[in-house]
mmCIF file with all atom_site columns, N, CA and C in Angstrom:
data_model
loop_
_atom_site.group_PDB
_atom_site.id
_atom_site.type_symbol
_atom_site.label_atom_id
_atom_site.label_alt_id
_atom_site.label_comp_id
_atom_site.label_asym_id
_atom_site.label_entity_id
_atom_site.label_seq_id
_atom_site.pdbx_PDB_ins_code
_atom_site.Cartn_x
_atom_site.Cartn_y
_atom_site.Cartn_z
_atom_site.occupancy
_atom_site.B_iso_or_equiv
_atom_site.pdbx_formal_charge
_atom_site.auth_seq_id
_atom_site.auth_comp_id
_atom_site.auth_asym_id
_atom_site.auth_atom_id
_atom_site.pdbx_PDB_model_num
ATOM 1   N N  . UNK A 1 1  ? 14.820  -6.279 9.360   1.00 0.00 ? 1016 UNK A N  1
ATOM 2   C CA . UNK A 1 1  ? 13.940  -7.410 9.170   1.00 0.00 ? 1016 UNK A CA 1
ATOM 3   C C  . UNK A 1 1  ? 12.514  -7.072 9.573   1.00 0.00 ? 1016 UNK A C  1
ATOM 4   N N  . UNK A 1 2  ? 12.359  -6.299 10.664  1.00 0.00 ? 1017 UNK A N  1
ATOM 5   C CA . UNK A 1 2  ? 11.015  -5.901 11.086  1.00 0.00 ? 1017 UNK A CA 1
ATOM 6   C C  . UNK A 1 2  ? 10.356  -5.019 10.042  1.00 0.00 ? 1017 UNK A C  1
ATOM 7   N N  . UNK A 1 3  ? 11.157  -4.189 9.370   1.00 0.00 ? 1018 UNK A N  1
ATOM 8   C CA . UNK A 1 3  ? 10.619  -3.300 8.350   1.00 0.00 ? 1018 UNK A CA 1
ATOM 9   C C  . UNK A 1 3  ? 10.017  -4.066 7.186   1.00 0.00 ? 1018 UNK A C  1
ATOM 10  N N  . UNK A 1 4  ? 10.671  -5.147 6.786   1.00 0.00 ? 1019 UNK A N  1
ATOM 11  C CA . UNK A 1 4  ? 10.158  -5.969 5.690   1.00 0.00 ? 1019 UNK A CA 1
ATOM 12  C C  . UNK A 1 4  ? 8.853   -6.637 6.109   1.00 0.00 ? 1019 UNK A C  1
ATOM 13  N N  . UNK A 1 5  ? 8.807   -7.115 7.343   1.00 0.00 ? 1020 UNK A N  1
ATOM 14  C CA . UNK A 1 5  ? 7.583   -7.737 7.849   1.00 0.00 ? 1020 UNK A CA 1
ATOM 15  C C  . UNK A 1 5  ? 6.435   -6.732 7.883   1.00 0.00 ? 1020 UNK A C  1
ATOM 16  N N  . UNK A 1 6  ? 6.712   -5.522 8.338   1.00 0.00 ? 1021 UNK A N  1
ATOM 17  C CA . UNK A 1 6  ? 5.693   -4.465 8.361   1.00 0.00 ? 1021 UNK A CA 1
ATOM 18  C C  . UNK A 1 6  ? 5.214   -4.177 6.950   1.00 0.00 ? 1021 UNK A C  1
ATOM 19  N N  . UNK A 1 7  ? 6.128   -4.074 6.004   1.00 0.00 ? 1022 UNK A N  1
ATOM 20  C CA . UNK A 1 7  ? 5.763   -3.795 4.616   1.00 0.00 ? 1022 UNK A CA 1
ATOM 21  C C  . UNK A 1 7  ? 4.874   -4.896 4.051   1.00 0.00 ? 1022 UNK A C  1
ATOM 22  N N  . UNK A 1 8  ? 5.230   -6.141 4.272   1.00 0.00 ? 1023 UNK A N  1
ATOM 23  C CA . UNK A 1 8  ? 4.442   -7.262 3.747   1.00 0.00 ? 1023 UNK A CA 1
ATOM 24  C C  . UNK A 1 8  ? 3.059   -7.316 4.391   1.00 0.00 ? 1023 UNK A C  1
ATOM 25  N N  . UNK A 1 9  ? 2.992   -7.091 5.693   1.00 0.00 ? 1024 UNK A N  1
ATOM 26  C CA . UNK A 1 9  ? 1.701   -7.139 6.395   1.00 0.00 ? 1024 UNK A CA 1
ATOM 27  C C  . UNK A 1 9  ? 0.773   -6.032 5.899   1.00 0.00 ? 1024 UNK A C  1
ATOM 28  N N  . UNK A 1 10 ? 1.249   -4.815 5.822   1.00 0.00 ? 1025 UNK A N  1
ATOM 29  C CA . UNK A 1 10 ? 0.399   -3.719 5.378   1.00 0.00 ? 1025 UNK A CA 1
ATOM 30  C C  . UNK A 1 10 ? 0.050   -3.826 3.894   1.00 0.00 ? 1025 UNK A C  1
ATOM 31  N N  . UNK A 1 11 ? 0.987   -4.291 3.069   1.00 0.00 ? 1026 UNK A N  1
ATOM 32  C CA . UNK A 1 11 ? 0.677   -4.534 1.668   1.00 0.00 ? 1026 UNK A CA 1
ATOM 33  C C  . UNK A 1 11 ? -0.464  -5.545 1.547   1.00 0.00 ? 1026 UNK A C  1
ATOM 34  N N  . UNK A 1 12 ? -0.357  -6.633 2.285   1.00 0.00 ? 1027 UNK A N  1
ATOM 35  C CA . UNK A 1 12 ? -1.393  -7.666 2.238   1.00 0.00 ? 1027 UNK A CA 1
ATOM 36  C C  . UNK A 1 12 ? -2.733  -7.148 2.735   1.00 0.00 ? 1027 UNK A C  1
ATOM 37  N N  . UNK A 1 13 ? -2.708  -6.403 3.838   1.00 0.00 ? 1028 UNK A N  1
ATOM 38  C CA . UNK A 1 13 ? -3.959  -5.875 4.397   1.00 0.00 ? 1028 UNK A CA 1
ATOM 39  C C  . UNK A 1 13 ? -4.665  -4.951 3.412   1.00 0.00 ? 1028 UNK A C  1
ATOM 40  N N  . UNK A 1 14 ? -3.937  -4.023 2.821   1.00 0.00 ? 1029 UNK A N  1
ATOM 41  C CA . UNK A 1 14 ? -4.567  -3.074 1.916   1.00 0.00 ? 1029 UNK A CA 1
ATOM 42  C C  . UNK A 1 14 ? -4.962  -3.710 0.587   1.00 0.00 ? 1029 UNK A C  1
ATOM 43  N N  . UNK A 1 15 ? -4.228  -4.710 0.146   1.00 0.00 ? 1030 UNK A N  1
ATOM 44  C CA . UNK A 1 15 ? -4.608  -5.403 -1.075  1.00 0.00 ? 1030 UNK A CA 1
ATOM 45  C C  . UNK A 1 15 ? -5.914  -6.158 -0.864  1.00 0.00 ? 1030 UNK A C  1
ATOM 46  N N  . UNK A 1 16 ? -6.019  -6.886 0.226   1.00 0.00 ? 1031 UNK A N  1
ATOM 47  C CA . UNK A 1 16 ? -7.251  -7.632 0.517   1.00 0.00 ? 1031 UNK A CA 1
ATOM 48  C C  . UNK A 1 16 ? -8.410  -6.676 0.777   1.00 0.00 ? 1031 UNK A C  1
ATOM 49  N N  . UNK A 1 17 ? -8.166  -5.604 1.511   1.00 0.00 ? 1032 UNK A N  1
ATOM 50  C CA . UNK A 1 17 ? -9.225  -4.630 1.781   1.00 0.00 ? 1032 UNK A CA 1
ATOM 51  C C  . UNK A 1 17 ? -9.729  -3.993 0.491   1.00 0.00 ? 1032 UNK A C  1
ATOM 52  N N  . UNK A 1 18 ? -8.833  -3.712 -0.435  1.00 0.00 ? 1033 UNK A N  1
ATOM 53  C CA . UNK A 1 18 ? -9.242  -3.122 -1.713  1.00 0.00 ? 1033 UNK A CA 1
ATOM 54  C C  . UNK A 1 18 ? -10.075 -4.089 -2.525  1.00 0.00 ? 1033 UNK A C  1
ATOM 55  N N  . UNK A 1 19 ? -9.807  -5.366 -2.395  1.00 0.00 ? 1034 UNK A N  1
ATOM 56  C CA . UNK A 1 19 ? -10.612 -6.363 -3.107  1.00 0.00 ? 1034 UNK A CA 1
ATOM 57  C C  . UNK A 1 19 ? -11.995 -6.524 -2.472  1.00 0.00 ? 1034 UNK A C  1
ATOM 58  N N  . UNK A 1 20 ? -12.077 -6.365 -1.151  1.00 0.00 ? 1035 UNK A N  1
ATOM 59  C CA . UNK A 1 20 ? -13.336 -6.584 -0.449  1.00 0.00 ? 1035 UNK A CA 1
ATOM 60  C C  . UNK A 1 20 ? -14.253 -5.368 -0.436  1.00 0.00 ? 1035 UNK A C  1
ATOM 61  N N  . UNK A 1 21 ? -13.699 -4.183 -0.509  1.00 0.00 ? 1036 UNK A N  1
ATOM 62  C CA . UNK A 1 21 ? -14.510 -2.957 -0.481  1.00 0.00 ? 1036 UNK A CA 1
ATOM 63  C C  . UNK A 1 21 ? -15.112 -2.743 -1.865  1.00 0.00 ? 1036 UNK A C  1
ATOM 64  N N  . UNK A 1 22 ? -16.429 -2.586 -1.938  1.00 0.00 ? 1037 UNK A N  1
ATOM 65  C CA . UNK A 1 22 ? -17.066 -2.489 -3.258  1.00 0.00 ? 1037 UNK A CA 1
ATOM 66  C C  . UNK A 1 22 ? -16.821 -1.175 -4.002  1.00 0.00 ? 1037 UNK A C  1
ATOM 67  N N  . UNK A 1 23 ? -16.432 -0.121 -3.300  1.00 0.00 ? 1038 UNK A N  1
ATOM 68  C CA . UNK A 1 23 ? -16.194 1.155  -3.988  1.00 0.00 ? 1038 UNK A CA 1
ATOM 69  C C  . UNK A 1 23 ? -14.711 1.308  -4.308  1.00 0.00 ? 1038 UNK A C  1
ATOM 70  N N  . UNK A 1 24 ? -14.389 1.995  -5.414  1.00 0.00 ? 1039 UNK A N  1
ATOM 71  C CA . UNK A 1 24 ? -12.980 2.163  -5.795  1.00 0.00 ? 1039 UNK A CA 1
ATOM 72  C C  . UNK A 1 24 ? -12.241 3.065  -4.807  1.00 0.00 ? 1039 UNK A C  1
ATOM 73  N N  . UNK A 1 25 ? -10.986 2.723  -4.550  1.00 0.00 ? 1040 UNK A N  1
ATOM 74  C CA . UNK A 1 25 ? -10.145 3.487  -3.628  1.00 0.00 ? 1040 UNK A CA 1
ATOM 75  C C  . UNK A 1 25 ? -9.043  4.192  -4.407  1.00 0.00 ? 1040 UNK A C  1
ATOM 76  N N  . UNK A 1 26 ? -8.663  5.374  -3.923  1.00 0.00 ? 1041 UNK A N  1
ATOM 77  C CA . UNK A 1 26 ? -7.529  6.092  -4.480  1.00 0.00 ? 1041 UNK A CA 1
ATOM 78  C C  . UNK A 1 26 ? -6.273  5.465  -3.933  1.00 0.00 ? 1041 UNK A C  1
ATOM 79  N N  . UNK A 1 27 ? -5.208  5.358  -4.624  1.00 0.00 ? 1042 UNK A N  1
ATOM 80  C CA . UNK A 1 27 ? -4.849  5.744  -5.964  1.00 0.00 ? 1042 UNK A CA 1
ATOM 81  C C  . UNK A 1 27 ? -5.032  4.628  -6.995  1.00 0.00 ? 1042 UNK A C  1
ATOM 82  N N  . UNK A 1 28 ? -5.466  3.456  -6.548  1.00 0.00 ? 1043 UNK A N  1
ATOM 83  C CA . UNK A 1 28 ? -5.581  2.325  -7.457  1.00 0.00 ? 1043 UNK A CA 1
ATOM 84  C C  . UNK A 1 28 ? -6.509  2.579  -8.629  1.00 0.00 ? 1043 UNK A C  1
ATOM 85  N N  . UNK A 1 29 ? -7.685  3.159  -8.335  1.00 0.00 ? 1044 UNK A N  1
ATOM 86  C CA . UNK A 1 29 ? -8.625  3.437  -9.432  1.00 0.00 ? 1044 UNK A CA 1
ATOM 87  C C  . UNK A 1 29 ? -8.087  4.510  -10.368 1.00 0.00 ? 1044 UNK A C  1
ATOM 88  N N  . UNK A 1 30 ? -7.316  5.445  -9.845  1.00 0.00 ? 1045 UNK A N  1
ATOM 89  C CA . UNK A 1 30 ? -6.717  6.504  -10.666 1.00 0.00 ? 1045 UNK A CA 1
ATOM 90  C C  . UNK A 1 30 ? -5.698  5.918  -11.636 1.00 0.00 ? 1045 UNK A C  1
ATOM 91  N N  . UNK A 1 31 ? -4.835  5.025  -11.139 1.00 0.00 ? 1046 UNK A N  1
ATOM 92  C CA . UNK A 1 31 ? -3.831  4.401  -12.003 1.00 0.00 ? 1046 UNK A CA 1
ATOM 93  C C  . UNK A 1 31 ? -4.483  3.530  -13.073 1.00 0.00 ? 1046 UNK A C  1
ATOM 94  N N  . UNK A 1 32 ? -5.536  2.817  -12.695 1.00 0.00 ? 1047 UNK A N  1
ATOM 95  C CA . UNK A 1 32 ? -6.225  1.981  -13.682 1.00 0.00 ? 1047 UNK A CA 1
ATOM 96  C C  . UNK A 1 32 ? -6.893  2.839  -14.754 1.00 0.00 ? 1047 UNK A C  1
ATOM 97  N N  . UNK A 1 33 ? -7.371  4.003  -14.383 1.00 0.00 ? 1048 UNK A N  1
ATOM 98  C CA . UNK A 1 33 ? -7.946  4.921  -15.365 1.00 0.00 ? 1048 UNK A CA 1
ATOM 99  C C  . UNK A 1 33 ? -6.857  5.434  -16.307 1.00 0.00 ? 1048 UNK A C  1
ATOM 100 N N  . UNK A 1 34 ? -5.679  5.705  -15.770 1.00 0.00 ? 1049 UNK A N  1
ATOM 101 C CA . UNK A 1 34 ? -4.569  6.157  -16.616 1.00 0.00 ? 1049 UNK A CA 1
ATOM 102 C C  . UNK A 1 34 ? -4.116  5.074  -17.585 1.00 0.00 ? 1049 UNK A C  1
ATOM 103 N N  . UNK A 1 35 ? -4.142  3.832  -17.148 1.00 0.00 ? 1050 UNK A N  1
ATOM 104 C CA . UNK A 1 35 ? -3.735  2.731  -18.025 1.00 0.00 ? 1050 UNK A CA 1
ATOM 105 C C  . UNK A 1 35 ? -4.733  2.572  -19.165 1.00 0.00 ? 1050 UNK A C  1
ATOM 106 N N  . UNK A 1 36 ? -6.010  2.760  -18.859 1.00 0.00 ? 1051 UNK A N  1
ATOM 107 C CA . UNK A 1 36 ? -7.030  2.741  -19.900 1.00 0.00 ? 1051 UNK A CA 1
ATOM 108 C C  . UNK A 1 36 ? -7.610  1.379  -20.186 1.00 0.00 ? 1051 UNK A C  1
ATOM 109 N N  . UNK A 1 37 ? -7.978  1.177  -21.413 1.00 0.00 ? 1052 UNK A N  1
ATOM 110 C CA . UNK A 1 37 ? -8.688  -0.019 -21.838 1.00 0.00 ? 1052 UNK A CA 1
ATOM 111 C C  . UNK A 1 37 ? -7.819  -1.282 -21.842 1.00 0.00 ? 1052 UNK A C  1
ATOM 112 N N  . UNK A 1 38 ? -6.524  -1.140 -21.745 1.00 0.00 ? 1053 UNK A N  1
ATOM 113 C CA . UNK A 1 38 ? -5.633  -2.295 -21.813 1.00 0.00 ? 1053 UNK A CA 1
ATOM 114 C C  . UNK A 1 38 ? -5.821  -3.233 -20.625 1.00 0.00 ? 1053 UNK A C  1
ATOM 115 N N  . UNK A 1 39 ? -6.242  -2.709 -19.491 1.00 0.00 ? 1054 UNK A N  1
ATOM 116 C CA . UNK A 1 39 ? -6.335  -3.514 -18.273 1.00 0.00 ? 1054 UNK A CA 1
ATOM 117 C C  . UNK A 1 39 ? -7.760  -3.629 -17.752 1.00 0.00 ? 1054 UNK A C  1
ATOM 118 N N  . UNK A 1 40 ? -8.752  -3.562 -18.618 1.00 0.00 ? 1055 UNK A N  1
ATOM 119 C CA . UNK A 1 40 ? -10.143 -3.601 -18.169 1.00 0.00 ? 1055 UNK A CA 1
ATOM 120 C C  . UNK A 1 40 ? -10.457 -4.918 -17.467 1.00 0.00 ? 1055 UNK A C  1
ATOM 121 N N  . UNK A 1 41 ? -9.950  -6.020 -18.003 1.00 0.00 ? 1056 UNK A N  1
ATOM 122 C CA . UNK A 1 41 ? -10.249 -7.327 -17.420 1.00 0.00 ? 1056 UNK A CA 1
ATOM 123 C C  . UNK A 1 41 ? -9.627  -7.503 -16.038 1.00 0.00 ? 1056 UNK A C  1
ATOM 124 N N  . UNK A 1 42 ? -8.505  -6.847 -15.807 1.00 0.00 ? 1057 UNK A N  1
ATOM 125 C CA . UNK A 1 42 ? -7.778  -7.013 -14.555 1.00 0.00 ? 1057 UNK A CA 1
ATOM 126 C C  . UNK A 1 42 ? -7.819  -5.760 -13.687 1.00 0.00 ? 1057 UNK A C  1
ATOM 127 N N  . UNK A 1 43 ? -8.688  -4.834 -13.976 1.00 0.00 ? 1058 UNK A N  1
ATOM 128 C CA . UNK A 1 43 ? -8.688  -3.539 -13.286 1.00 0.00 ? 1058 UNK A CA 1
ATOM 129 C C  . UNK A 1 43 ? -8.893  -3.681 -11.786 1.00 0.00 ? 1058 UNK A C  1
ATOM 130 N N  . UNK A 1 44 ? -9.780  -4.554 -11.373 1.00 0.00 ? 1059 UNK A N  1
ATOM 131 C CA . UNK A 1 44 ? -10.052 -4.719 -9.945  1.00 0.00 ? 1059 UNK A CA 1
ATOM 132 C C  . UNK A 1 44 ? -8.809  -5.215 -9.204  1.00 0.00 ? 1059 UNK A C  1
ATOM 133 N N  . UNK A 1 45 ? -8.133  -6.197 -9.766  1.00 0.00 ? 1060 UNK A N  1
ATOM 134 C CA . UNK A 1 45 ? -6.947  -6.762 -9.128  1.00 0.00 ? 1060 UNK A CA 1
ATOM 135 C C  . UNK A 1 45 ? -5.757  -5.816 -9.214  1.00 0.00 ? 1060 UNK A C  1
ATOM 136 N N  . UNK A 1 46 ? -5.617  -5.168 -10.347 1.00 0.00 ? 1061 UNK A N  1
ATOM 137 C CA . UNK A 1 46 ? -4.532  -4.215 -10.522 1.00 0.00 ? 1061 UNK A CA 1
ATOM 138 C C  . UNK A 1 46 ? -4.693  -3.031 -9.572  1.00 0.00 ? 1061 UNK A C  1
ATOM 139 N N  . UNK A 1 47 ? -5.913  -2.571 -9.413  1.00 0.00 ? 1062 UNK A N  1
ATOM 140 C CA . UNK A 1 47 ? -6.195  -1.486 -8.481  1.00 0.00 ? 1062 UNK A CA 1
ATOM 141 C C  . UNK A 1 47 ? -5.867  -1.897 -7.047  1.00 0.00 ? 1062 UNK A C  1
ATOM 142 N N  . UNK A 1 48 ? -6.211  -3.122 -6.681  1.00 0.00 ? 1063 UNK A N  1
ATOM 143 C CA . UNK A 1 48 ? -5.911  -3.614 -5.333  1.00 0.00 ? 1063 UNK A CA 1
ATOM 144 C C  . UNK A 1 48 ? -4.405  -3.683 -5.089  1.00 0.00 ? 1063 UNK A C  1
ATOM 145 N N  . UNK A 1 49 ? -3.649  -4.135 -6.086  1.00 0.00 ? 1064 UNK A N  1
ATOM 146 C CA . UNK A 1 49 ? -2.186  -4.203 -5.937  1.00 0.00 ? 1064 UNK A CA 1
ATOM 147 C C  . UNK A 1 49 ? -1.589  -2.804 -5.831  1.00 0.00 ? 1064 UNK A C  1
ATOM 148 N N  . UNK A 1 50 ? -2.062  -1.868 -6.656  1.00 0.00 ? 1065 UNK A N  1
ATOM 149 C CA . UNK A 1 50 ? -1.585  -0.482 -6.562  1.00 0.00 ? 1065 UNK A CA 1
ATOM 150 C C  . UNK A 1 50 ? -1.863  0.086  -5.175  1.00 0.00 ? 1065 UNK A C  1
ATOM 151 N N  . UNK A 1 51 ? -3.062  -0.152 -4.657  1.00 0.00 ? 1066 UNK A N  1
ATOM 152 C CA . UNK A 1 51 ? -3.401  0.343  -3.319  1.00 0.00 ? 1066 UNK A CA 1
ATOM 153 C C  . UNK A 1 51 ? -2.523  -0.301 -2.259  1.00 0.00 ? 1066 UNK A C  1
ATOM 154 N N  . UNK A 1 52 ? -2.286  -1.605 -2.381  1.00 0.00 ? 1067 UNK A N  1
ATOM 155 C CA . UNK A 1 52 ? -1.426  -2.289 -1.418  1.00 0.00 ? 1067 UNK A CA 1
ATOM 156 C C  . UNK A 1 52 ? -0.012  -1.739 -1.421  1.00 0.00 ? 1067 UNK A C  1
ATOM 157 N N  . UNK A 1 53 ? 0.528   -1.517 -2.603  1.00 0.00 ? 1068 UNK A N  1
ATOM 158 C CA . UNK A 1 53 ? 1.891   -0.957 -2.711  1.00 0.00 ? 1068 UNK A CA 1
ATOM 159 C C  . UNK A 1 53 ? 1.929   0.460  -2.159  1.00 0.00 ? 1068 UNK A C  1
ATOM 160 N N  . UNK A 1 54 ? 0.969   1.281  -2.531  1.00 0.00 ? 1069 UNK A N  1
ATOM 161 C CA . UNK A 1 54 ? 0.960   2.689  -2.126  1.00 0.00 ? 1069 UNK A CA 1
ATOM 162 C C  . UNK A 1 54 ? 0.826   2.832  -0.612  1.00 0.00 ? 1069 UNK A C  1
ATOM 163 N N  . UNK A 1 55 ? -0.234  2.267  -0.048  1.00 0.00 ? 1070 UNK A N  1
ATOM 164 C CA . UNK A 1 55 ? -0.471  2.423  1.386   1.00 0.00 ? 1070 UNK A CA 1
ATOM 165 C C  . UNK A 1 55 ? 0.518   1.615  2.221   1.00 0.00 ? 1070 UNK A C  1
ATOM 166 N N  . UNK A 1 56 ? 0.941   0.466  1.736   1.00 0.00 ? 1071 UNK A N  1
ATOM 167 C CA . UNK A 1 56 ? 1.954   -0.306 2.443   1.00 0.00 ? 1071 UNK A CA 1
ATOM 168 C C  . UNK A 1 56 ? 3.271   0.440  2.530   1.00 0.00 ? 1071 UNK A C  1
ATOM 169 N N  . UNK A 1 57 ? 3.664   1.083  1.433   1.00 0.00 ? 1072 UNK A N  1
ATOM 170 C CA . UNK A 1 57 ? 4.919   1.849  1.423   1.00 0.00 ? 1072 UNK A CA 1
ATOM 171 C C  . UNK A 1 57 ? 4.831   3.066  2.340   1.00 0.00 ? 1072 UNK A C  1
ATOM 172 N N  . UNK A 1 58 ? 3.701   3.724  2.355   1.00 0.00 ? 1073 UNK A N  1
ATOM 173 C CA . UNK A 1 58 ? 3.539   4.890  3.237   1.00 0.00 ? 1073 UNK A CA 1
ATOM 174 C C  . UNK A 1 58 ? 3.641   4.473  4.698   1.00 0.00 ? 1073 UNK A C  1
ATOM 175 N N  . UNK A 1 59 ? 2.935   3.422  5.080   1.00 0.00 ? 1074 UNK A N  1
ATOM 176 C CA . UNK A 1 59 ? 2.976   2.992  6.478   1.00 0.00 ? 1074 UNK A CA 1
ATOM 177 C C  . UNK A 1 59 ? 4.334   2.409  6.853   1.00 0.00 ? 1074 UNK A C  1
ATOM 178 N N  . UNK A 1 60 ? 5.012   1.759  5.908   1.00 0.00 ? 1075 UNK A N  1
ATOM 179 C CA . UNK A 1 60 ? 6.364   1.277  6.165   1.00 0.00 ? 1075 UNK A CA 1
ATOM 180 C C  . UNK A 1 60 ? 7.308   2.451  6.412   1.00 0.00 ? 1075 UNK A C  1
ATOM 181 N N  . UNK A 1 61 ? 7.164   3.511  5.604   1.00 0.00 ? 1076 UNK A N  1
ATOM 182 C CA . UNK A 1 61 ? 8.006   4.693  5.769   1.00 0.00 ? 1076 UNK A CA 1
ATOM 183 C C  . UNK A 1 61 ? 7.757   5.353  7.124   1.00 0.00 ? 1076 UNK A C  1
ATOM 184 N N  . UNK A 1 62 ? 6.499   5.464  7.525   1.00 0.00 ? 1077 UNK A N  1
ATOM 185 C CA . UNK A 1 62 ? 6.168   6.031  8.838   1.00 0.00 ? 1077 UNK A CA 1
ATOM 186 C C  . UNK A 1 62 ? 6.771   5.179  9.951   1.00 0.00 ? 1077 UNK A C  1
ATOM 187 N N  . UNK A 1 63 ? 6.622   3.859  9.836   1.00 0.00 ? 1078 UNK A N  1
ATOM 188 C CA . UNK A 1 63 ? 7.205   2.953  10.836  1.00 0.00 ? 1078 UNK A CA 1
ATOM 189 C C  . UNK A 1 63 ? 8.718   3.127  10.917  1.00 0.00 ? 1078 UNK A C  1
ATOM 190 N N  . UNK A 1 64 ? 9.372   3.212  9.773   1.00 0.00 ? 1079 UNK A N  1
ATOM 191 C CA . UNK A 1 64 ? 10.823  3.353  9.743   1.00 0.00 ? 1079 UNK A CA 1
ATOM 192 C C  . UNK A 1 64 ? 11.269  4.664  10.384  1.00 0.00 ? 1079 UNK A C  1
ATOM 193 N N  . UNK A 1 65 ? 10.589  5.750  10.064  1.00 0.00 ? 1080 UNK A N  1
ATOM 194 C CA . UNK A 1 65 ? 10.954  7.051  10.639  1.00 0.00 ? 1080 UNK A CA 1
ATOM 195 C C  . UNK A 1 65 ? 10.739  7.081  12.149  1.00 0.00 ? 1080 UNK A C  1
ATOM 196 N N  . UNK A 1 66 ? 9.620   6.527  12.600  1.00 0.00 ? 1081 UNK A N  1
ATOM 197 C CA . UNK A 1 66 ? 9.343   6.521  14.042  1.00 0.00 ? 1081 UNK A CA 1
ATOM 198 C C  . UNK A 1 66 ? 10.341  5.637  14.779  1.00 0.00 ? 1081 UNK A C  1
ATOM 199 N N  . UNK A 1 67 ? 10.663  4.485  14.218  1.00 0.00 ? 1082 UNK A N  1
ATOM 200 C CA . UNK A 1 67 ? 11.609  3.591  14.899  1.00 0.00 ? 1082 UNK A CA 1
ATOM 201 C C  . UNK A 1 67 ? 13.010  4.203  14.950  1.00 0.00 ? 1082 UNK A C  1
ATOM 202 N N  . UNK A 1 68 ? 13.415  4.942  13.915  1.00 0.00 ? 1083 UNK A N  1
ATOM 203 C CA . UNK A 1 68 ? 14.731  5.600  13.935  1.00 0.00 ? 1083 UNK A CA 1
ATOM 204 C C  . UNK A 1 68 ? 14.771  6.703  14.994  1.00 0.00 ? 1083 UNK A C  1
ATOM 205 N N  . UNK A 1 69 ? 13.681  7.453  15.112  1.00 0.00 ? 1084 UNK A N  1
ATOM 206 C CA . UNK A 1 69 ? 13.646  8.516  16.124  1.00 0.00 ? 1084 UNK A CA 1
ATOM 207 C C  . UNK A 1 69 ? 13.671  7.931  17.527  1.00 0.00 ? 1084 UNK A C  1
ATOM 208 N N  . UNK A 1 70 ? 12.964  6.822  17.736  1.00 0.00 ? 1085 UNK A N  1
ATOM 209 C CA . UNK A 1 70 ? 12.983  6.200  19.044  1.00 0.00 ? 1085 UNK A CA 1
ATOM 210 C C  . UNK A 1 70 ? 14.354  5.634  19.377  1.00 0.00 ? 1085 UNK A C  1
ATOM 211 N N  . UNK A 1 71 ? 15.063  5.112  18.409  1.00 0.00 ? 1086 UNK A N  1
ATOM 212 C CA . UNK A 1 71 ? 16.415  4.601  18.649  1.00 0.00 ? 1086 UNK A CA 1
ATOM 213 C C  . UNK A 1 71 ? 17.386  5.742  18.945  1.00 0.00 ? 1086 UNK A C  1
ATOM 214 N N  . UNK A 1 72 ? 17.204  6.896  18.317  1.00 0.00 ? 1087 UNK A N  1
ATOM 215 C CA . UNK A 1 72 ? 18.082  8.043  18.566  1.00 0.00 ? 1087 UNK A CA 1
ATOM 216 C C  . UNK A 1 72 ? 17.868  8.609  19.963  1.00 0.00 ? 1087 UNK A C  1
ATOM 217 N N  . UNK A 1 73 ? 16.645  8.501  20.476  1.00 0.00 ? 1088 UNK A N  1
ATOM 218 C CA . UNK A 1 73 ? 16.354  9.046  21.805  1.00 0.00 ? 1088 UNK A CA 1
ATOM 219 C C  . UNK A 1 73 ? 16.936  8.208  22.931  1.00 0.00 ? 1088 UNK A C  1
ATOM 220 N N  . UNK A 1 74 ? 17.281  6.970  22.658  1.00 0.00 ? 1089 UNK A N  1
ATOM 221 C CA . UNK A 1 74 ? 17.819  6.094  23.716  1.00 0.00 ? 1089 UNK A CA 1
ATOM 222 C C  . UNK A 1 74 ? 19.181  6.506  24.139  1.00 0.00 ? 1089 UNK A C  1
#
């Protein structure tokens, strides 16, 4: 349950941060470039969601690995 909460919190943080930062962030801008002209109207929002998923998943994975190692050490 804590893992899901961590995932949602970090997804939300990076999605909002990507919307507020005026410069494009990797990998969201890269994916929007790959999609091309089909998503021009929604590129800013789509990029923010990609960034939220990418960075949220990475930090969730780090949290999960660290928590498993700490539980094994007990």
